[in-house]
Amino acid sequence: MQELLNRIEAPADLRGLSDDELQQLAQEVRQHIIDTVGEIGGHFGANLGTCEIAVALHSLLDSPRDKIVWDVGHQAYPHKVLTGRRDQLHTIRKYGGLAPFCAIHESEHDIMGAGHASTAIGYAVGIKEAMRRGHGEDAHVVAVVGDGAMTGGVAFEAVHQAGGSGTPIVVLLNDNGMSIAPNVGALSRYFNRVRLNPKLWHAREGVEGGLTKLPVGIGAAFERIGPHFKESIKAFWAPGMWWEELDFAYMGVIDGHDVRALRRALREGLAAERPVVIHCATVKGKGFAPAEEGGLEGMEKWHAAKPNSIANGAPAKVSAPASGAKSGPPQYTQVFGKTLVEECRRDERVLGITAAMNSGTGLSLLQQELPDRYFDVGIAEQQAVLFAAGLALQGCKPVAAIYSTFLQRAYDQIVHDVCLQRLNVVFAMDRAGLVGDDGPTHHGAFDIAYLRCLPNMVLMAPRDEAMLVHMLRTALVFDGPVALRYPRGEGVGVPLPAEPRPIEIGTGEILREGDRVALLGYGTGVGKALDAAALLEDHGISVTVADARFAKPIDAGLAAQLAAEHELLVTVEEGVLAGGFGSAVWETLSDAGIASRILRVGLPDRYVTHGAPALLYEEVGFTGERIAERIEAAVSERSEITR
């Protein structure tokens, strides 16, 4: 039953509820998420851990006047449920439905878009500073930081600024990775009063200053040991030493599943009018036994739920595959992970690096097989690249496995610390292209364009899973930086090679020959080109299809040959057209003085929404049928002109 939840249409509806009713409401929100996400799939464990947090925040704050900034967005489903989107939750991550993360276009209560981690405190400092300068109504600002987001360096940069400026924000640190038993109860509440009571706060400063003024040389001795003495005094008064040193008032550890305790801490933190951190401990997967009681393995497994994975509040029984049923092609991620393990066994210099995405990148296989060759730096892509650069300087061959969209966060390190020094770092970019349900914050649309301009960089992309195996070997034997992009999902079903073979850098390959139109594909664009070619042949248009394999350096000879021998050259890529692979082909031909009629097919100059990949491909025209239609129109137009 959802006795209370069904009455909540907006945050204001929480105002008149008692602490006991709010606690019940949090449980109803949790059950609604278990029932809904268990059926449709989506982010799961982190959301079960933030139900009480969302209820406590919206019961005290006046959203959207007061600003609640969620970091990371995949823990904000309870927030969505309480802000008028309860009955739409079943559409989340579906085409045309709710966004998987906070989205400013979706609700006035979503203060910022939160697809990438570690950004909320920085947003909060900027929002509050603008308020202090008279831009908009002055109000409370709370940044909810959790699910590993504090491992990101940009979060620490924001903490440093907020403390130094005395910005009156509240950081609610949702810690779902530690035990809360020793730190809750009366003693914790006592420390909170000590930290936030102005008289006691100034009394601590008075004690520090008074001891340095003691006579007979005692005070001078305290002065000489100053920093150590000061930190000892602070440690006595405040266990949250790190936060206190950065001029935050530290409150904690609060039981993050106790609405009454959360509300008490929030009231005191908001009233302090200084930077405050409320450290609360939660359980990822709270209320769902397999996640809550399964330890770290259970939390990781139920970070997201697959469609129809839960029935009646428990994991659904998985039926055994029918006898003789064929399994589908392997996932690109798994092919990469297994191949990297073999490459590590082949060459002791090869190492794998991930930024908190061991399973998502396939590096969990390396972690299991060769744990001493595996490194996880946390949600810190910049450090991942710097770490890789340091390894390369000492002769190692690091493979930084980072999603295309997340690698954007380390762009300066790629430019200055890898490419400038021409270091042998391999960037393995999973989720290249449109990734589907996670939407625009996770689509790998820009990597071709943002990496192609960098000197010394080699860009390659496989057309199938077998080519991925060959390309990883190619990247590891090459002396210099290489970016290897590949898509999410299944391969195309070709056999994997028994032995990888290096490919000559900057060489393409003709796959089928015709005489009228040439399609030059890159990565997944090759499959779309082959689909279009089959349709065009049925309409009497003879087509050549080639796999470029490299976006940098381009196979200039192949491009010139295709341009010279066909009346239309079509480039096909699953990336933005501006500065992408098609632009590289056009520039190569132009620089060589070769005039050619070129049609570029790729992703549009806009952010593509979330939804099933097939729907997104249809929307942006990245299907064999739509490509064939465009080519037929271009050929027909050419025929009309030349008559």
XYZ file of C-alpha atoms in Angstrom:
643
model
C 0.000 0.000 0.000
C 1.021 3.595 -0.641
C -1.244 5.271 1.880
C 0.962 8.363 2.239
C 2.802 8.349 -1.086
C -0.416 8.562 -3.080
C -1.131 11.884 -1.354
C 2.195 13.429 -2.351
C 1.888 15.462 -5.534
C 4.593 18.041 -4.710
C 7.196 18.625 -1.971
C 4.855 20.996 -0.143
C 2.640 17.994 0.682
C 5.316 16.703 3.083
C 5.169 19.763 5.333
C 2.391 18.675 7.678
C 3.592 15.119 8.222
C 5.035 13.955 11.539
C 8.439 12.308 11.857
C 6.771 8.905 12.102
C 4.694 9.584 8.989
C 7.772 10.778 7.115
C 9.587 7.585 8.098
C 6.650 5.589 6.729
C 6.644 7.698 3.563
C 10.308 6.924 2.963
C 9.541 3.220 3.144
C 6.648 3.629 0.713
C 8.954 5.453 -1.710
C 11.437 2.597 -1.366
C 8.797 -0.021 -2.077
C 7.558 1.948 -5.091
C 11.101 1.953 -6.506
C 11.569 -1.771 -5.836
C 8.286 -2.625 -7.552
C 8.740 -0.275 -10.500
C 12.457 -0.550 -11.272
C 12.354 -4.292 -10.631
C 9.915 -4.541 -13.527
C 11.305 -2.002 -16.006
C 14.990 -1.987 -15.061
C 17.198 0.950 -14.119
C 19.456 2.306 -11.394
C 18.476 0.549 -8.208
C 20.748 0.120 -5.178
C 21.818 3.736 -4.724
C 18.208 4.924 -4.892
C 17.079 2.537 -2.177
C 19.704 4.127 0.041
C 18.499 7.729 -0.393
C 14.766 7.443 0.353
C 15.019 8.906 3.864
C 17.426 11.595 2.646
C 15.000 12.742 -0.044
C 12.081 12.746 2.382
C 13.999 14.663 5.051
C 15.206 17.289 2.565
C 11.846 17.936 0.945
C 10.054 18.015 4.310
C 12.264 20.906 5.482
C 13.218 22.813 2.346
C 11.008 24.840 0.031
C 12.003 23.429 -3.368
C 12.539 24.886 -5.942
C 13.119 28.148 -4.029
C 15.615 26.242 -1.890
C 18.073 24.379 -4.100
C 18.781 20.653 -3.727
C 21.653 19.616 -5.991
C 22.003 15.843 -6.455
C 25.357 14.187 -7.129
C 25.309 11.654 -8.680
C 21.995 11.713 -10.489
C 21.436 7.968 -10.389
C 20.635 8.258 -6.662
C 17.834 10.791 -7.278
C 14.862 8.526 -8.112
C 13.287 9.193 -4.661
C 13.639 12.920 -5.368
C 11.801 12.429 -8.669
C 9.037 10.456 -6.943
C 8.470 13.255 -4.402
C 8.493 16.064 -6.974
C 5.447 15.202 -9.052
C 6.861 12.314 -11.079
C 5.644 9.374 -8.997
C 3.248 8.078 -11.639
C 5.814 8.516 -14.416
C 8.557 6.480 -12.764
C 7.685 3.469 -14.928
C 8.812 5.510 -17.973
C 12.286 6.286 -16.656
C 15.100 5.658 -19.183
C 12.511 4.850 -21.865
C 12.253 6.789 -25.120
C 10.040 9.808 -24.434
C 9.942 9.066 -20.696
C 11.696 10.398 -17.618
C 15.414 11.074 -17.906
C 17.680 8.630 -16.032
C 19.342 11.500 -14.168
C 18.269 14.951 -12.982
C 17.388 17.132 -15.981
C 16.566 20.835 -15.821
C 14.138 20.568 -18.745
C 12.110 17.920 -16.919
C 11.265 19.608 -13.615
C 11.770 22.911 -11.824
C 12.976 20.830 -8.876
C 15.945 19.486 -10.886
C 18.427 22.305 -10.325
C 21.134 20.912 -12.604
C 21.775 18.014 -14.958
C 23.645 15.348 -13.029
C 24.938 12.639 -15.332
C 28.597 12.810 -14.298
C 29.774 12.533 -10.707
C 31.504 14.887 -8.267
C 29.987 18.145 -9.544
C 27.273 19.015 -7.007
C 29.412 20.948 -4.513
C 30.854 23.101 -7.296
C 27.354 23.884 -8.557
C 26.205 24.656 -5.011
C 29.046 27.100 -4.341
C 28.261 28.957 -7.578
C 24.514 29.048 -6.915
C 24.935 30.361 -3.371
C 27.526 32.948 -4.394
C 25.142 34.284 -7.051
C 22.423 34.529 -4.401
C 24.770 36.446 -2.097
C 25.339 38.934 -4.892
C 21.626 39.590 -5.276
C 20.954 37.388 -8.305
C 17.713 35.634 -7.470
C 16.069 35.149 -4.103
C 18.388 34.184 -1.255
C 17.634 30.643 -0.092
C 19.184 27.467 1.261
C 21.469 25.366 -0.949
C 22.157 21.694 -0.203
C 24.459 19.435 -2.216
C 23.734 15.719 -1.824
C 26.997 13.933 -2.553
C 27.207 10.169 -2.574
C 27.820 6.795 -4.153
C 31.541 7.395 -4.533
C 31.361 10.966 -5.832
C 33.837 12.207 -3.200
C 36.588 10.217 -4.917
C 36.502 12.797 -7.721
C 39.069 15.565 -7.427
C 36.717 18.273 -8.665
C 34.611 17.750 -5.520
C 37.645 18.530 -3.356
C 38.353 21.666 -5.366
C 34.836 22.902 -4.615
C 35.182 22.077 -0.903
C 38.401 24.093 -0.824
C 36.694 27.120 -2.376
C 33.580 26.918 -0.199
C 35.610 26.699 2.990
C 37.943 29.492 1.982
C 35.059 31.776 1.036
C 32.842 30.820 3.950
C 30.030 29.994 1.536
C 26.983 28.997 3.619
C 26.028 25.727 1.947
C 25.229 22.324 3.384
C 26.945 19.264 1.927
C 24.993 16.132 2.765
C 27.573 13.383 2.398
C 25.734 10.138 1.676
C 28.285 7.537 2.724
C 27.081 4.088 1.680
C 30.403 2.348 2.131
C 30.956 2.178 5.890
C 29.401 0.835 9.101
C 27.328 3.277 11.118
C 27.057 1.321 14.361
C 29.820 3.027 16.410
C 28.887 6.547 15.438
C 25.177 7.083 15.959
C 23.264 8.064 19.068
C 23.751 10.552 21.904
C 27.512 10.987 21.593
C 27.222 11.905 17.914
C 24.484 14.428 18.693
C 26.720 15.896 21.403
C 29.568 16.437 18.940
C 27.177 18.071 16.492
C 26.123 20.580 19.145
C 29.767 21.309 19.955
C 30.649 21.979 16.327
C 27.713 24.206 15.512
C 27.179 26.119 18.763
C 28.907 29.504 18.142
C 29.850 29.900 21.819
C 31.535 26.512 21.977
C 33.128 27.019 18.558
C 34.699 30.299 19.692
C 35.551 28.707 23.044
C 37.718 26.196 21.225
C 39.548 29.031 19.516
C 39.907 30.697 22.913
C 41.469 27.587 24.414
C 43.957 27.397 21.529
C 44.900 31.061 21.899
C 44.940 31.073 25.712
C 47.358 28.178 26.007
C 49.908 30.006 23.872
C 49.838 32.909 26.348
C 50.725 30.916 29.466
C 53.748 32.338 31.428
C 57.217 30.969 32.278
C 57.908 29.858 28.723
C 55.014 27.369 28.640
C 53.016 29.458 26.195
C 56.044 29.874 23.941
C 56.460 26.127 23.877
C 52.846 25.682 22.774
C 53.454 28.336 20.106
C 56.482 26.446 18.750
C 54.534 23.201 18.407
C 51.674 25.258 16.933
C 50.327 23.190 14.002
C 50.574 19.836 15.806
C 49.045 21.279 18.965
C 46.216 22.963 17.078
C 45.316 19.769 15.247
C 45.341 17.800 18.511
C 42.913 20.274 20.059
C 40.708 20.084 16.951
C 40.768 16.297 16.984
C 39.439 16.408 20.549
C 36.617 18.739 19.617
C 35.826 17.439 16.138
C 36.379 13.945 14.663
C 35.790 15.347 11.154
C 39.331 16.715 11.073
C 39.683 16.995 7.314
C 36.490 19.005 6.889
C 37.247 21.193 9.885
C 40.681 22.041 8.496
C 38.934 23.318 5.358
C 36.640 25.502 7.491
C 33.549 23.310 7.254
C 31.564 22.454 10.351
C 31.405 18.672 10.486
C 28.315 16.812 11.687
C 28.298 13.076 11.833
C 27.998 10.277 11.544
C 24.193 10.401 11.192
C 22.055 7.335 10.525
C 20.912 8.090 6.980
C 17.851 5.881 7.384
C 16.531 7.749 10.431
C 14.344 10.598 9.162
C 14.116 12.225 12.593
C 17.916 12.296 12.996
C 18.390 13.613 9.471
C 15.855 16.398 9.992
C 17.478 17.420 13.266
C 20.912 17.599 11.659
C 19.598 19.479 8.623
C 17.847 22.084 10.777
C 21.042 22.774 12.697
C 23.210 22.749 9.578
C 20.958 25.148 7.677
C 20.787 27.512 10.655
C 24.578 27.694 11.037
C 25.058 30.096 8.098
C 28.507 28.698 7.326
C 29.844 25.760 5.281
C 28.546 22.576 6.896
C 28.942 18.913 6.031
C 26.422 16.413 7.359
C 28.016 12.992 7.170
C 25.318 10.339 7.061
C 25.741 6.623 6.573
C 23.333 4.652 4.411
C 23.085 1.143 3.030
C 23.154 0.796 -0.732
C 20.193 -1.394 -1.582
C 18.395 -0.702 1.728
C 15.190 -2.717 2.012
C 16.114 -5.259 -0.662
C 17.762 -8.198 1.059
C 20.005 -9.484 -1.778
C 21.651 -6.048 -2.017
C 21.511 -5.053 1.645
C 22.796 -8.335 3.020
C 25.042 -9.353 0.139
C 28.003 -7.201 1.126
C 30.006 -5.388 -1.518
C 29.215 -8.080 -4.094
C 25.486 -7.674 -3.540
C 25.704 -3.885 -3.714
C 27.585 -4.036 -7.004
C 25.270 -6.642 -8.521
C 22.164 -4.607 -7.670
C 23.583 -1.192 -8.557
C 21.160 -1.476 -11.463
C 18.274 -3.868 -11.979
C 17.480 -5.551 -15.257
C 13.902 -5.544 -16.559
C 11.686 -8.120 -14.837
C 14.487 -9.038 -12.443
C 12.309 -8.594 -9.332
C 8.914 -10.094 -8.552
C 6.967 -9.637 -5.298
C 9.901 -7.821 -3.754
C 12.410 -10.620 -4.383
C 14.722 -11.609 -7.266
C 12.710 -13.236 -10.018
C 13.514 -16.805 -10.899
C 15.532 -17.039 -14.083
C 14.294 -19.782 -16.372
C 16.923 -22.033 -17.882
C 17.586 -21.524 -21.594
C 15.774 -23.908 -23.892
C 17.673 -26.994 -24.916
C 19.746 -26.287 -28.006
C 19.151 -22.516 -27.796
C 21.973 -20.506 -29.293
C 23.589 -17.764 -27.279
C 24.099 -14.397 -28.939
C 27.420 -12.865 -29.937
C 29.692 -11.796 -27.074
C 29.517 -8.239 -25.752
C 32.274 -5.927 -26.975
C 33.071 -5.179 -23.330
C 33.658 -8.849 -22.561
C 35.767 -9.361 -25.688
C 37.930 -6.416 -24.680
C 38.248 -7.623 -21.080
C 39.285 -11.151 -22.065
C 41.688 -9.887 -24.720
C 43.335 -7.499 -22.261
C 43.917 -10.381 -19.835
C 45.673 -12.299 -22.605
C 47.733 -9.256 -23.571
C 48.801 -8.843 -19.942
C 49.890 -12.477 -19.871
C 51.802 -11.960 -23.122
C 53.604 -8.802 -22.017
C 54.380 -8.051 -18.368
C 54.496 -4.327 -19.160
C 50.767 -4.186 -19.940
C 48.537 -2.888 -17.119
C 44.832 -2.033 -16.886
C 43.385 1.119 -15.307
C 39.768 1.986 -14.606
C 38.040 4.959 -12.974
C 35.510 3.183 -10.748
C 34.003 1.199 -13.641
C 35.582 -2.227 -13.346
C 32.582 -4.255 -14.545
C 31.359 -1.645 -17.033
C 34.705 -1.614 -18.831
C 35.366 -5.346 -18.607
C 38.368 -4.846 -16.327
C 36.696 -6.946 -13.637
C 38.063 -9.903 -15.612
C 41.606 -8.572 -15.206
C 40.916 -7.865 -11.535
C 39.964 -11.526 -11.042
C 42.671 -13.118 -13.178
C 45.673 -10.838 -12.584
C 44.857 -8.504 -9.685
C 48.395 -7.143 -9.487
C 48.013 -5.768 -13.039
C 44.722 -3.994 -12.277
C 44.245 -0.486 -10.877
C 41.073 1.399 -9.919
C 41.653 5.093 -9.145
C 38.023 5.881 -8.204
C 35.830 8.445 -9.948
C 38.929 10.377 -10.964
C 39.487 10.259 -14.707
C 42.164 12.943 -14.590
C 44.200 10.882 -12.145
C 43.643 7.772 -14.267
C 45.322 9.473 -17.229
C 48.114 11.016 -15.131
C 48.753 7.644 -13.515
C 48.905 6.055 -16.958
C 51.361 8.751 -18.086
C 53.620 8.032 -15.115
C 53.542 4.310 -15.848
C 54.370 4.939 -19.512
C 57.317 7.147 -18.592
C 58.837 4.158 -16.820
C 58.334 1.785 -19.727
C 54.963 0.238 -18.914
C 52.139 -0.072 -21.438
C 49.043 1.152 -19.583
C 45.543 0.671 -20.949
C 43.142 3.271 -19.528
C 39.672 1.770 -19.983
C 37.310 4.742 -19.672
C 33.935 5.353 -21.304
C 34.057 7.797 -24.195
C 31.855 10.313 -22.375
C 33.848 10.094 -19.118
C 37.188 10.516 -20.873
C 36.111 14.073 -21.687
C 36.778 14.897 -18.040
C 40.498 14.239 -18.470
C 41.036 16.220 -21.654
C 43.823 18.441 -20.339
C 45.796 15.400 -19.188
C 45.363 13.743 -22.588
C 46.616 16.889 -24.335
C 49.557 17.859 -22.121
C 50.578 14.766 -20.229
C 50.157 12.075 -22.876
C 50.084 13.467 -26.414
C 52.627 16.252 -25.924
C 55.122 13.706 -24.595
C 54.038 11.037 -27.070
C 53.594 8.449 -24.347
C 52.502 4.900 -25.043
C 49.088 5.102 -23.382
C 46.115 3.227 -24.820
C 42.673 4.764 -24.271
C 40.092 1.991 -24.524
C 36.816 3.864 -24.976
C 33.805 1.698 -24.318
C 30.271 3.060 -24.956
C 31.344 4.910 -28.116
C 28.306 6.135 -30.027
C 24.712 6.114 -28.776
C 24.459 4.030 -25.610
C 20.662 3.993 -25.266
C 18.798 4.336 -21.997
C 21.362 6.419 -20.097
C 20.923 9.272 -22.538
C 22.891 12.362 -23.542
C 25.224 12.453 -20.539
C 26.475 8.985 -21.461
C 26.376 8.930 -25.274
C 29.906 8.672 -26.671
C 29.287 11.154 -29.469
C 32.292 13.469 -29.345
C 35.501 11.465 -28.923
C 36.424 11.334 -32.628
C 36.174 15.106 -32.857
C 37.856 15.975 -29.562
C 40.777 13.580 -30.071
C 41.363 13.943 -33.816
C 42.856 17.418 -33.420
C 45.629 16.251 -31.064
C 49.139 15.770 -32.482
C 50.688 12.303 -32.071
C 47.308 10.647 -31.433
C 46.200 7.577 -33.404
C 42.450 6.883 -33.632
C 41.045 3.498 -34.532
C 37.701 1.709 -34.326
C 36.765 -1.918 -35.075
C 33.894 -2.919 -37.340
C 33.367 -6.140 -35.346
C 34.592 -8.006 -32.280
C 37.349 -9.818 -34.175
C 38.800 -6.513 -35.343
C 38.707 -5.282 -31.728
C 41.082 -8.100 -30.778
C 43.475 -7.174 -33.600
C 43.280 -3.461 -32.771
C 44.127 -3.899 -29.103
C 47.292 -5.749 -30.139
C 47.998 -2.980 -32.670
C 47.637 -0.301 -29.995
C 49.953 -2.091 -27.579
C 52.777 -2.615 -30.064
C 52.558 0.990 -31.318
C 54.948 3.502 -29.766
C 52.694 6.428 -28.902
C 49.200 7.333 -27.726
C 46.276 5.416 -29.219
C 42.528 5.855 -28.738
C 40.454 2.766 -29.491
C 36.665 3.274 -29.561
C 34.047 0.530 -29.588
C 30.301 0.378 -28.894
C 28.153 -0.910 -26.090
C 26.343 -4.186 -26.654
C 26.813 -7.334 -28.672
C 29.294 -7.879 -31.444
C 28.178 -8.833 -34.922
C 28.762 -12.569 -34.504
C 32.062 -13.187 -36.304
C 34.572 -15.762 -34.989
C 37.312 -14.387 -32.754
C 40.872 -14.824 -34.020
C 43.072 -17.481 -32.448
C 46.025 -15.097 -32.579
C 45.804 -11.282 -32.792
C 47.741 -9.641 -35.604
C 48.886 -6.019 -35.674
C 47.374 -3.821 -38.373
C 49.481 -1.335 -40.299
C 48.692 2.088 -38.860
C 46.617 4.290 -41.165
C 45.426 1.589 -43.566
C 41.859 0.826 -44.585
C 40.321 -2.182 -46.279
C 37.854 -2.640 -49.158
C 35.111 -5.116 -48.240
C 32.980 -5.138 -51.404
C 33.410 -3.505 -54.815
C 31.054 -1.559 -57.044
C 31.436 1.281 -59.524
C 28.987 4.071 -58.783
C 28.862 4.924 -55.063
C 31.565 4.325 -52.444
C 30.731 4.053 -48.737
C 33.638 4.513 -46.353
C 32.671 3.464 -42.828
C 34.411 3.915 -39.490
C 33.709 1.557 -36.591
C 30.005 0.765 -36.353
C 29.543 2.887 -39.469
C 30.887 -0.038 -41.509
C 27.936 -2.247 -40.575
C 25.471 0.511 -41.447
C 27.292 1.038 -44.759
C 26.992 -2.663 -45.598
C 23.273 -2.593 -44.743
C 22.755 0.429 -46.996
C 24.802 -1.145 -49.798
C 22.610 -4.253 -49.859
C 19.503 -2.102 -50.211
C 21.076 0.059 -52.912
C 22.112 -3.000 -54.941
C 18.450 -4.083 -54.929
C 17.673 -0.716 -56.539
C 20.322 -1.106 -59.225
C 23.010 1.124 -57.689
C 26.433 -0.517 -57.682
C 28.229 0.153 -54.394
C 31.738 -0.179 -52.995
C 32.102 -0.488 -49.207
C 35.391 0.085 -47.370
C 36.419 0.019 -43.725
C 38.625 3.011 -42.911
C 39.754 1.395 -39.622
C 41.581 4.619 -38.707
C 40.226 8.146 -38.329
C 43.768 9.390 -37.745
C 45.851 8.938 -39.750
C 43.410 8.576 -42.639
C 44.322 6.154 -45.417
C 44.811 8.945 -47.956
C 45.463 6.548 -50.815
C 42.247 4.628 -50.227
C 40.220 7.844 -49.897
C 41.691 9.190 -53.158
C 40.967 5.922 -54.961
C 37.357 5.841 -53.818
C 36.840 9.488 -54.745
C 38.353 9.036 -58.199
C 36.480 5.870 -59.132
C 32.965 6.761 -57.910
C 30.548 9.584 -58.543
C 29.667 9.855 -54.838
C 31.747 9.172 -51.720
C 29.748 8.597 -48.510
C 31.359 8.577 -45.060
C 29.511 6.823 -42.211
C 30.371 7.284 -38.521
C 28.592 7.012 -35.166
C 29.837 10.359 -33.927
C 29.140 14.036 -34.410
C 29.821 15.295 -37.921
C 31.474 18.543 -36.818
C 35.187 17.755 -36.752
C 34.581 14.026 -37.042
C 35.673 11.233 -39.354
C 33.845 12.551 -42.427
C 35.490 15.928 -41.926
C 38.868 14.177 -41.797
C 38.207 12.490 -45.154
C 37.077 15.764 -46.727
C 40.157 17.597 -45.400
C 42.489 14.858 -46.639
C 41.086 15.012 -50.169
C 40.983 18.806 -50.181
C 44.601 19.061 -49.058
C 45.580 16.707 -51.888
C 43.711 18.863 -54.406
C 41.185 16.124 -55.155
C 37.690 17.360 -55.981
C 35.034 14.923 -54.848
C 31.341 14.877 -54.093
C 31.044 13.792 -50.463
C 27.989 12.929 -48.390
C 28.660 12.684 -44.647
C 26.464 10.507 -42.410
C 26.755 10.700 -38.635
C 25.138 12.111 -35.510
C 23.401 15.498 -35.571
C 24.630 18.734 -34.004
C 22.472 18.341 -30.902
C 22.255 16.224 -27.794
C 20.381 13.000 -28.505
C 17.789 11.884 -25.946
C 17.612 8.548 -24.102
C 15.839 5.415 -25.259
C 16.386 2.064 -26.913
C 19.254 2.340 -29.445
C 17.054 1.193 -32.348
C 14.677 4.095 -31.691
C 17.534 6.565 -31.403
C 19.144 5.347 -34.632
C 15.842 5.820 -36.418
C 15.428 9.306 -34.959
C 18.861 10.495 -36.131
C 18.810 8.615 -39.446
C 21.618 6.204 -38.581
C 20.112 3.072 -40.139
C 20.827 1.222 -43.374
C 17.417 2.198 -44.730
C 17.758 5.910 -43.999
C 21.319 6.016 -45.330
C 20.227 4.262 -48.532
C 17.394 6.775 -48.944
C 19.800 9.703 -48.656
C 22.181 8.139 -51.169
C 19.392 7.435 -53.640
C 18.246 11.037 -53.343
C 21.794 12.320 -53.893
C 22.350 10.059 -56.911
C 18.990 11.031 -58.382
C 19.762 14.715 -57.891
C 23.099 14.266 -59.629
C 21.430 12.504 -62.567
C 18.935 15.360 -62.977
C 21.747 17.930 -63.008
C 23.806 16.094 -65.637
C 20.951 15.516 -68.097
